[in-house]
Amino acid sequence: MRTYLLNRAWQSLLTLILATVVVFLGVRALPGDPALALAGEDRSPETLAAIRLQYGLDQSIPVQFGHFVNNILHGDLGTSIRTGTPVSSMMRTALPVTLQLAVFAIVLATIVGVGAGVVAAAKRGRPAEWVANGLALIGLSVPHFWLGLVAILYLAVATGLFPASGFVPFTENPVENLHHILLPVVILGTGLSAVIMRQTRSATLDALSADYVRTAKAKGLRPSAVIGRHALRNSLIVVVTIAGLQLGELISGAVVTEQIFGLPGFGKMTLDAVFQRDYPVIQAVVLVTATAYIAINFLVDLLYSLIDPRIRVGGEAA
Amino acid sequence: MTITPLEVDHRSGSGSGSILEVRDLTVTFTTESGTVSAVDHISLDLREGEIVGIVGESGCGKSVTAMSLSGLLPRSARTAGSVRLHGTELIGAKEPVLRAVRGRDIAYIFQEPMSSLNPVLTVGRQISEVLQVHERLSRKLTRDRVIELLTLVGIPSPLQRIDNYPHQLSGGMRQRVMIAMAVACDPKVLVADEPTTALDVTVQAGILDILRELRDRLGTAILIITHDLGVIADIADRVVVMYAGRVVESAPVDELFARPQHHYTAGLLAASPAPGRHAGTDRLQEIPGLVPVLAVQPDACTFAPRCPAADAQCLGSAPPLTSDQNALGLLPGHAFACWHPCGKPPTSAKELKP
């Protein structure tokens, strides 16, 4: 178990270092001299030299990389070209919004998806399965931006049950925070839960036809124990994989939902930065996204090992 | 007709020590291509401390028979007839009744000990489950009992093994765990479905020893299902030979091996290797043809298309399970379903008419 986790941690760290190198070189590889771009009208050699000195551009690439890494480690992600705000403080306001949205949505999607998937598998060929399948089909085929607009129209604008847009930080007012985030979480979560439901259903059906389920039945266990303890546990690997992928996508790209509900999140910040060619922000966004993916992957590996003992001893002779 | 079909009495006194009585058990499956009958009017008895072998090739209905005893078949199966455990009817019994029987009164050991154990639960946990469901012991007592069971089935250092996962054990050890799980509640009937098929020969012998020991110590009645006549010869007291969903012959084990009456049984024996035969010089005999699709064929001997002794009578009516000890010099309890048993030279239908 420890060997496995240490291995994974080491791999994650390596990936993170590689990601940092790629981000650093990616920006350096962009055509054009950044000093020229920053100098604007005044292109005198003195100004250019001053700019190069200020940004450390006169130094060799390895030295520049050293500075880059050093800055990141000190929480300095650079400054936005457009607004002049430090990127790290932009992150501090945008990231919590997206993280909350993503984590809440994935938790909701997992609970609903696993529940419906297990019911559909256990009640195969009966009305409960048709209902679950039908709902999943709707969840999959209805685009969530449309669902979001409908929800805003009927639940926010028409009845005023929920705010139509905006965000209140949890630390400021927890109740208002939940009030604002609920609708987007539900909208985002439904689509995701449909995917999780489909996967859970097929994984559970597979597990239910396995020999060890026959053994469990032959022991005289109740159907709830047969499914809950024996079948579901074995289908969770699939669920964790899907949910992990979805969470990664959510963090980097809940753009549409954030836009519709006017949430000042990470997706919106990315979109703005791309449209405004705000390179320091884009660079930071890529780095943070990569880090998030790596962290989620590590978490997924950790969960794998908790679910399946065969993964835990992976390297050792079984 | 000179051969009078007798109602077979291989129960030797109904109710006397019979734990499990199966009468006219019939299992049909409804498929897209019509109704298929997997088990066709099977009757058999199991007495306390007795080891009965069911033998036959793949698809003859032996596993379906085993599963149907405690209602473990999928919902697509229709079961008719009667299965009585100590007089209690199990066919058509409600699910909670069957759940109470499974694992406590009728326990199973399956083939493939790798896939039959849950890979994500420790073996200790999987054995405790049975105890928790049926005996409601405390945690401590359950653990003690599990260790006792692991010792009983010959697993070395049970204190460590109890917390192992199935993949950490060898095939033979896993099958021992399966047995420990099956005998946890001292079942009256142990159904072992191909318990040694996936194992090495030496490991096989060990597993069969354990089953025999259990019978001797606990008086467990064992129904062992196999296609391996070697296993049958080794362990069974009595043998039931199945072909295409029907019992074709049933006899005490030595009797069956010495005087097979059904041509299918004779074919099976001729097809199994025996010491003294030389590979290459002595070819094993095979039974020509294939096992028929299990469609309903009520009025013919199912083996007739492959049988060397078949004639019009065999295709026209199904032979009932009879015993004809006097004419053929067979021992009591030897029954067969054949119009032209091996013990006599094959006779034509004409000669049989008076």
Coordinates of C-alpha atoms in Angstrom, one line a residue, chain B:
Chain B
M1 CA -43.0 -56.8 -23.4
T2 CA -40.9 -59.0 -21.2
I3 CA -39.1 -56.2 -19.5
T4 CA -41.6 -54.7 -17.1
P5 CA -40.7 -51.2 -16.1
L6 CA -40.7 -51.1 -12.4
E7 CA -41.0 -48.0 -10.3
V8 CA -37.5 -47.7 -9.2
D9 CA -36.9 -47.8 -5.5
H10 CA -33.4 -46.6 -5.1
R11 CA -34.5 -44.7 -2.0
S12 CA -34.6 -48.1 -0.2
G13 CA -37.4 -47.1 2.1
S14 CA -38.7 -43.6 1.6
G15 CA -38.0 -41.2 4.4
S16 CA -35.5 -43.5 6.2
G17 CA -32.6 -41.2 6.6
S18 CA -33.2 -39.3 3.4
I19 CA -32.3 -35.7 3.9
L20 CA -33.0 -34.5 0.4
E21 CA -35.7 -36.0 -1.8
V22 CA -35.9 -34.8 -5.4
R23 CA -39.0 -36.0 -7.3
D24 CA -39.7 -35.3 -11.0
L25 CA -37.7 -32.1 -10.9
T26 CA -38.1 -30.3 -14.2
V27 CA -36.4 -27.1 -15.2
T28 CA -37.3 -25.3 -18.4
F29 CA -35.9 -22.0 -19.8
T30 CA -37.9 -19.8 -22.1
T31 CA -35.6 -18.5 -24.8
E32 CA -36.1 -16.7 -28.1
S33 CA -36.1 -20.0 -30.0
G34 CA -38.7 -21.6 -27.8
T35 CA -38.8 -23.5 -24.6
V36 CA -35.7 -25.5 -23.7
S37 CA -35.9 -28.2 -21.1
A38 CA -32.6 -28.4 -19.2
V39 CA -33.7 -30.9 -16.6
D40 CA -36.4 -33.4 -17.3
H41 CA -38.2 -35.2 -14.5
I42 CA -35.2 -36.0 -12.4
S43 CA -35.6 -37.9 -9.1
L44 CA -32.9 -38.6 -6.6
D45 CA -32.3 -39.0 -2.9
L46 CA -29.5 -38.0 -0.6
R47 CA -29.1 -39.7 2.8
E48 CA -27.2 -38.4 5.8
G49 CA -23.5 -39.0 5.4
E50 CA -23.8 -40.1 1.9
I51 CA -21.8 -38.9 -1.1
V52 CA -23.7 -39.0 -4.3
G53 CA -22.0 -38.1 -7.6
I54 CA -23.9 -36.7 -10.5
V55 CA -21.9 -37.3 -13.7
G56 CA -22.4 -36.2 -17.2
E57 CA -20.9 -34.1 -19.9
S58 CA -21.2 -30.3 -20.1
G59 CA -24.8 -29.2 -20.7
C60 CA -26.5 -32.3 -19.5
G61 CA -28.3 -30.3 -16.8
K62 CA -26.2 -31.3 -13.7
S63 CA -25.4 -27.8 -12.6
V64 CA -28.9 -26.6 -13.3
T65 CA -30.1 -29.4 -11.1
A66 CA -27.8 -28.3 -8.3
M67 CA -28.8 -24.6 -8.6
S68 CA -32.5 -25.4 -8.6
L69 CA -32.3 -27.2 -5.3
S70 CA -32.4 -23.9 -3.4
G71 CA -33.9 -21.7 -6.0
L72 CA -30.7 -20.2 -7.3
L73 CA -31.6 -20.2 -10.9
P74 CA -32.3 -16.9 -12.8
R75 CA -35.8 -15.7 -13.2
S76 CA -36.0 -17.0 -16.7
A77 CA -36.0 -20.6 -15.4
R78 CA -39.3 -22.4 -14.6
T79 CA -39.0 -25.2 -12.0
A80 CA -41.5 -27.9 -11.4
G81 CA -41.6 -31.1 -9.4
S82 CA -40.6 -31.4 -5.8
V83 CA -37.5 -30.9 -3.7
R84 CA -37.9 -31.8 -0.1
L85 CA -35.4 -31.0 2.6
H86 CA -36.3 -33.0 5.7
G87 CA -39.8 -33.0 4.4
T88 CA -40.0 -29.3 3.7
E89 CA -40.9 -28.5 0.2
L90 CA -38.5 -26.0 -1.4
I91 CA -39.9 -25.8 -4.9
G92 CA -42.2 -22.8 -4.9
A93 CA -41.1 -21.7 -1.4
K94 CA -41.0 -18.0 -0.7
E95 CA -37.7 -16.2 -1.1
P96 CA -37.1 -15.6 2.7
V97 CA -37.6 -19.3 3.3
L98 CA -35.1 -20.2 0.6
R99 CA -32.6 -17.6 2.0
A100 CA -32.8 -19.2 5.3
V101 CA -32.0 -22.6 3.7
R102 CA -29.2 -21.4 1.6
G103 CA -25.9 -21.4 3.3
R104 CA -27.4 -23.0 6.5
D105 CA -29.0 -26.2 5.3
I106 CA -27.9 -26.4 1.7
A107 CA -24.4 -25.0 1.0
Y108 CA -22.5 -24.8 -2.2
I109 CA -19.0 -25.1 -3.4
F110 CA -18.4 -23.9 -6.9
Q111 CA -15.9 -24.5 -9.7
E112 CA -13.4 -21.8 -10.3
P113 CA -12.4 -20.7 -6.8
M114 CA -10.8 -17.6 -8.2
S115 CA -13.9 -16.1 -9.7
S116 CA -16.3 -17.5 -7.0
L117 CA -14.7 -15.5 -4.3
N118 CA -15.2 -11.8 -4.2
P119 CA -11.8 -10.2 -5.0
V120 CA -12.4 -7.0 -2.9
L121 CA -13.3 -8.6 0.4
T122 CA -10.9 -10.5 2.7
V123 CA -11.5 -14.3 3.0
G124 CA -12.3 -13.8 6.7
R125 CA -15.0 -11.3 5.8
Q126 CA -16.5 -13.6 3.2
I127 CA -16.7 -16.5 5.6
S128 CA -18.0 -14.4 8.5
E129 CA -20.9 -13.3 6.3
V130 CA -22.5 -16.7 6.4
L131 CA -22.2 -16.9 10.1
Q132 CA -23.6 -13.4 10.6
V133 CA -26.6 -14.1 8.4
H134 CA -27.5 -17.5 9.9
E135 CA -26.1 -17.6 13.4
R136 CA -25.9 -14.0 14.5
L137 CA -22.7 -14.5 16.6
S138 CA -20.8 -11.7 18.1
R139 CA -17.8 -10.3 16.3
K140 CA -15.3 -12.0 18.5
L141 CA -17.1 -15.4 18.3
T142 CA -17.4 -15.1 14.6
R143 CA -13.7 -14.5 14.2
D144 CA -12.9 -17.4 16.4
R145 CA -15.2 -19.6 14.4
V146 CA -13.7 -18.5 11.1
I147 CA -10.2 -19.3 12.4
E148 CA -11.5 -22.7 13.5
L149 CA -13.0 -23.3 10.1
L150 CA -9.8 -22.3 8.3
T151 CA -8.0 -24.8 10.5
L152 CA -10.6 -27.4 9.7
V153 CA -10.1 -27.2 6.0
G154 CA -6.3 -27.4 6.4
I155 CA -5.2 -23.8 5.8
P156 CA -1.8 -23.2 7.5
S157 CA -1.4 -20.1 9.7
P158 CA -5.1 -19.2 9.7
L159 CA -4.5 -16.1 11.9
Q160 CA -2.7 -14.5 9.0
R161 CA -4.8 -16.0 6.2
I162 CA -8.0 -14.6 7.7
D163 CA -7.1 -11.1 6.6
N164 CA -5.8 -12.1 3.2
Y165 CA -7.6 -11.3 -0.1
P166 CA -8.4 -14.1 -2.5
H167 CA -5.7 -13.1 -4.9
Q168 CA -3.1 -13.7 -2.2
L169 CA -4.0 -17.4 -2.0
S170 CA -3.2 -20.3 -4.3
G171 CA -6.0 -22.0 -6.2
G172 CA -6.1 -24.9 -3.8
M173 CA -6.2 -22.5 -0.8
R174 CA -9.0 -20.6 -2.4
Q175 CA -11.0 -23.8 -2.8
R176 CA -10.4 -24.6 0.8
V177 CA -11.7 -21.2 1.7
M178 CA -14.8 -21.9 -0.4
I179 CA -15.3 -25.2 1.6
A180 CA -14.8 -23.4 4.9
M181 CA -17.4 -20.9 3.8
A182 CA -19.8 -23.7 2.7
V183 CA -19.5 -25.7 5.9
A184 CA -19.5 -22.7 8.3
C185 CA -23.1 -23.4 9.5
D186 CA -22.8 -27.2 9.4
P187 CA -25.1 -27.7 6.5
K188 CA -27.0 -30.9 6.1
V189 CA -26.4 -30.9 2.4
L190 CA -23.3 -29.8 0.6
V191 CA -23.5 -29.4 -3.1
A192 CA -20.1 -29.4 -4.7
D193 CA -20.3 -28.3 -8.4
E194 CA -17.1 -29.4 -10.1
P195 CA -15.1 -28.6 -7.0
T196 CA -11.8 -29.9 -8.3
T197 CA -12.0 -29.1 -12.0
A198 CA -9.8 -26.0 -12.0
L199 CA -7.2 -27.6 -9.8
D200 CA -4.0 -29.6 -10.1
V201 CA -4.3 -33.3 -9.6
T202 CA -2.4 -33.3 -6.3
V203 CA -4.5 -30.4 -5.0
Q204 CA -7.6 -32.3 -6.2
A205 CA -6.8 -35.2 -4.0
G206 CA -6.4 -32.9 -1.0
I207 CA -9.8 -31.3 -1.6
L208 CA -11.5 -34.6 -2.0
D209 CA -9.9 -35.8 1.3
I210 CA -11.3 -32.8 3.1
L211 CA -14.8 -33.5 1.7
R212 CA -14.6 -37.1 2.9
E213 CA -13.4 -36.0 6.3
L214 CA -16.3 -33.6 6.6
R215 CA -18.7 -36.4 5.8
D216 CA -17.1 -38.6 8.4
R217 CA -16.9 -36.0 11.1
L218 CA -20.1 -34.0 10.6
G219 CA -22.3 -36.5 8.7
T220 CA -22.8 -34.0 5.9
A221 CA -24.6 -35.4 2.9
I222 CA -22.6 -34.4 -0.2
L223 CA -23.8 -34.1 -3.8
I224 CA -20.8 -33.9 -6.0
I225 CA -21.2 -32.8 -9.6
T226 CA -18.5 -33.6 -12.0
H227 CA -17.7 -34.8 -15.5
D228 CA -14.6 -36.6 -14.1
L229 CA -15.2 -40.3 -13.5
G230 CA -11.9 -40.4 -11.6
V231 CA -13.3 -38.1 -9.0
I232 CA -16.5 -40.2 -8.8
A233 CA -14.6 -43.4 -8.3
D234 CA -12.5 -41.8 -5.6
I235 CA -15.2 -40.3 -3.5
A236 CA -18.8 -41.2 -4.3
D237 CA -20.9 -43.9 -2.7
R238 CA -23.5 -43.7 -5.3
V239 CA -23.6 -42.3 -8.9
V240 CA -26.3 -40.8 -10.9
V241 CA -25.5 -40.5 -14.6
M242 CA -27.3 -37.7 -16.5
Y243 CA -27.7 -37.3 -20.2
A244 CA -29.5 -34.4 -21.9
G245 CA -31.4 -33.5 -18.8
R246 CA -32.5 -37.0 -17.8
V247 CA -31.1 -39.6 -15.4
V248 CA -30.1 -42.5 -17.5
E249 CA -28.5 -44.7 -14.9
S250 CA -28.1 -44.7 -11.1
A251 CA -26.2 -47.2 -9.0
P252 CA -23.7 -47.7 -6.2
V253 CA -20.3 -46.7 -7.4
D254 CA -18.6 -50.1 -7.7
E255 CA -21.7 -51.6 -9.3
L256 CA -21.8 -48.9 -11.9
F257 CA -18.2 -49.2 -12.9
A258 CA -18.5 -53.0 -13.0
R259 CA -21.8 -53.5 -14.7
P260 CA -22.9 -50.3 -16.6
Q261 CA -26.3 -51.0 -18.2
H262 CA -26.9 -47.8 -20.2
H263 CA -24.9 -47.5 -23.4
Y264 CA -24.1 -43.9 -22.5
T265 CA -22.6 -45.0 -19.2
A266 CA -20.6 -47.7 -21.0
G267 CA -19.5 -45.1 -23.5
L268 CA -18.3 -42.8 -20.8
L269 CA -16.3 -45.5 -19.1
A270 CA -14.7 -46.6 -22.4
A271 CA -13.8 -42.9 -23.0
S272 CA -11.9 -42.5 -19.7
P273 CA -8.2 -43.3 -19.4
A274 CA -7.3 -46.1 -17.0
P275 CA -3.9 -47.2 -15.7
G276 CA -2.4 -50.0 -17.8
R277 CA -3.7 -48.6 -21.1
H278 CA -1.0 -47.2 -23.3
A279 CA -1.4 -44.0 -25.0
G280 CA -0.9 -44.4 -28.7
T281 CA -1.5 -48.1 -28.9
D282 CA -4.8 -48.1 -27.1
R283 CA -7.0 -45.3 -28.3
L284 CA -9.7 -44.1 -26.0
Q285 CA -13.1 -44.7 -27.4
E286 CA -15.3 -41.8 -28.1
I287 CA -19.0 -41.6 -28.2
P288 CA -20.1 -40.7 -31.8
G289 CA -22.3 -37.7 -32.4
L290 CA -23.1 -34.6 -30.3
V291 CA -25.2 -33.9 -27.3
P292 CA -28.7 -32.9 -28.6
V293 CA -30.0 -29.4 -28.1
L294 CA -32.2 -29.6 -25.1
A295 CA -35.5 -29.2 -26.8
V296 CA -38.4 -31.0 -25.4
Q297 CA -38.5 -34.5 -26.8
P298 CA -40.8 -36.5 -24.6
D299 CA -41.3 -39.7 -26.6
A300 CA -37.8 -40.9 -27.5
C301 CA -34.7 -42.0 -25.7
T302 CA -32.5 -38.8 -25.9
F303 CA -29.4 -41.0 -26.4
A304 CA -30.9 -43.0 -29.3
P305 CA -29.2 -40.9 -32.1
R306 CA -25.8 -41.8 -30.7
C307 CA -26.5 -45.2 -29.4
P308 CA -25.1 -48.4 -31.0
A309 CA -28.1 -50.4 -29.8
A310 CA -30.9 -48.0 -30.8
D311 CA -33.8 -49.2 -32.8
A312 CA -37.3 -48.1 -33.6
Q313 CA -38.5 -48.6 -30.1
C314 CA -35.9 -46.2 -28.7
L315 CA -37.0 -43.5 -31.1
G316 CA -40.7 -44.1 -30.5
S317 CA -40.8 -44.0 -26.7
A318 CA -38.7 -42.9 -23.8
P319 CA -37.5 -45.7 -21.6
P320 CA -38.4 -45.2 -17.9
L321 CA -35.8 -45.6 -15.1
T322 CA -36.1 -49.3 -14.2
S323 CA -34.2 -51.9 -12.3
D324 CA -34.1 -55.4 -13.6
Q325 CA -31.8 -57.0 -11.1
N326 CA -33.1 -60.5 -11.4
A327 CA -32.8 -60.8 -15.1
L328 CA -29.4 -59.1 -15.3
G329 CA -27.9 -60.1 -11.9
L330 CA -27.6 -56.5 -10.8
L331 CA -27.3 -55.3 -7.2
P332 CA -30.2 -53.5 -5.5
G333 CA -30.3 -49.8 -6.1
H334 CA -29.1 -50.2 -9.7
A335 CA -31.5 -48.5 -12.1
F336 CA -31.2 -47.6 -15.7
A337 CA -33.3 -46.1 -18.4
C338 CA -32.7 -48.2 -21.5
W339 CA -34.8 -50.6 -23.6
H340 CA -31.7 -52.6 -24.5
P341 CA -29.3 -52.6 -21.5
C342 CA -25.7 -53.6 -22.0
G343 CA -26.1 -56.6 -19.6
K344 CA -28.0 -58.5 -22.3
P345 CA -27.3 -58.7 -25.9
P346 CA -29.3 -56.1 -27.8
T347 CA -32.6 -57.5 -28.8
S348 CA -34.8 -56.2 -31.5
A349 CA -38.2 -54.8 -30.8
K350 CA -39.8 -57.8 -32.6
E351 CA -38.3 -60.3 -30.1
L352 CA -39.6 -58.3 -27.2
K353 CA -43.2 -58.7 -28.2
P354 CA -44.8 -61.8 -26.7

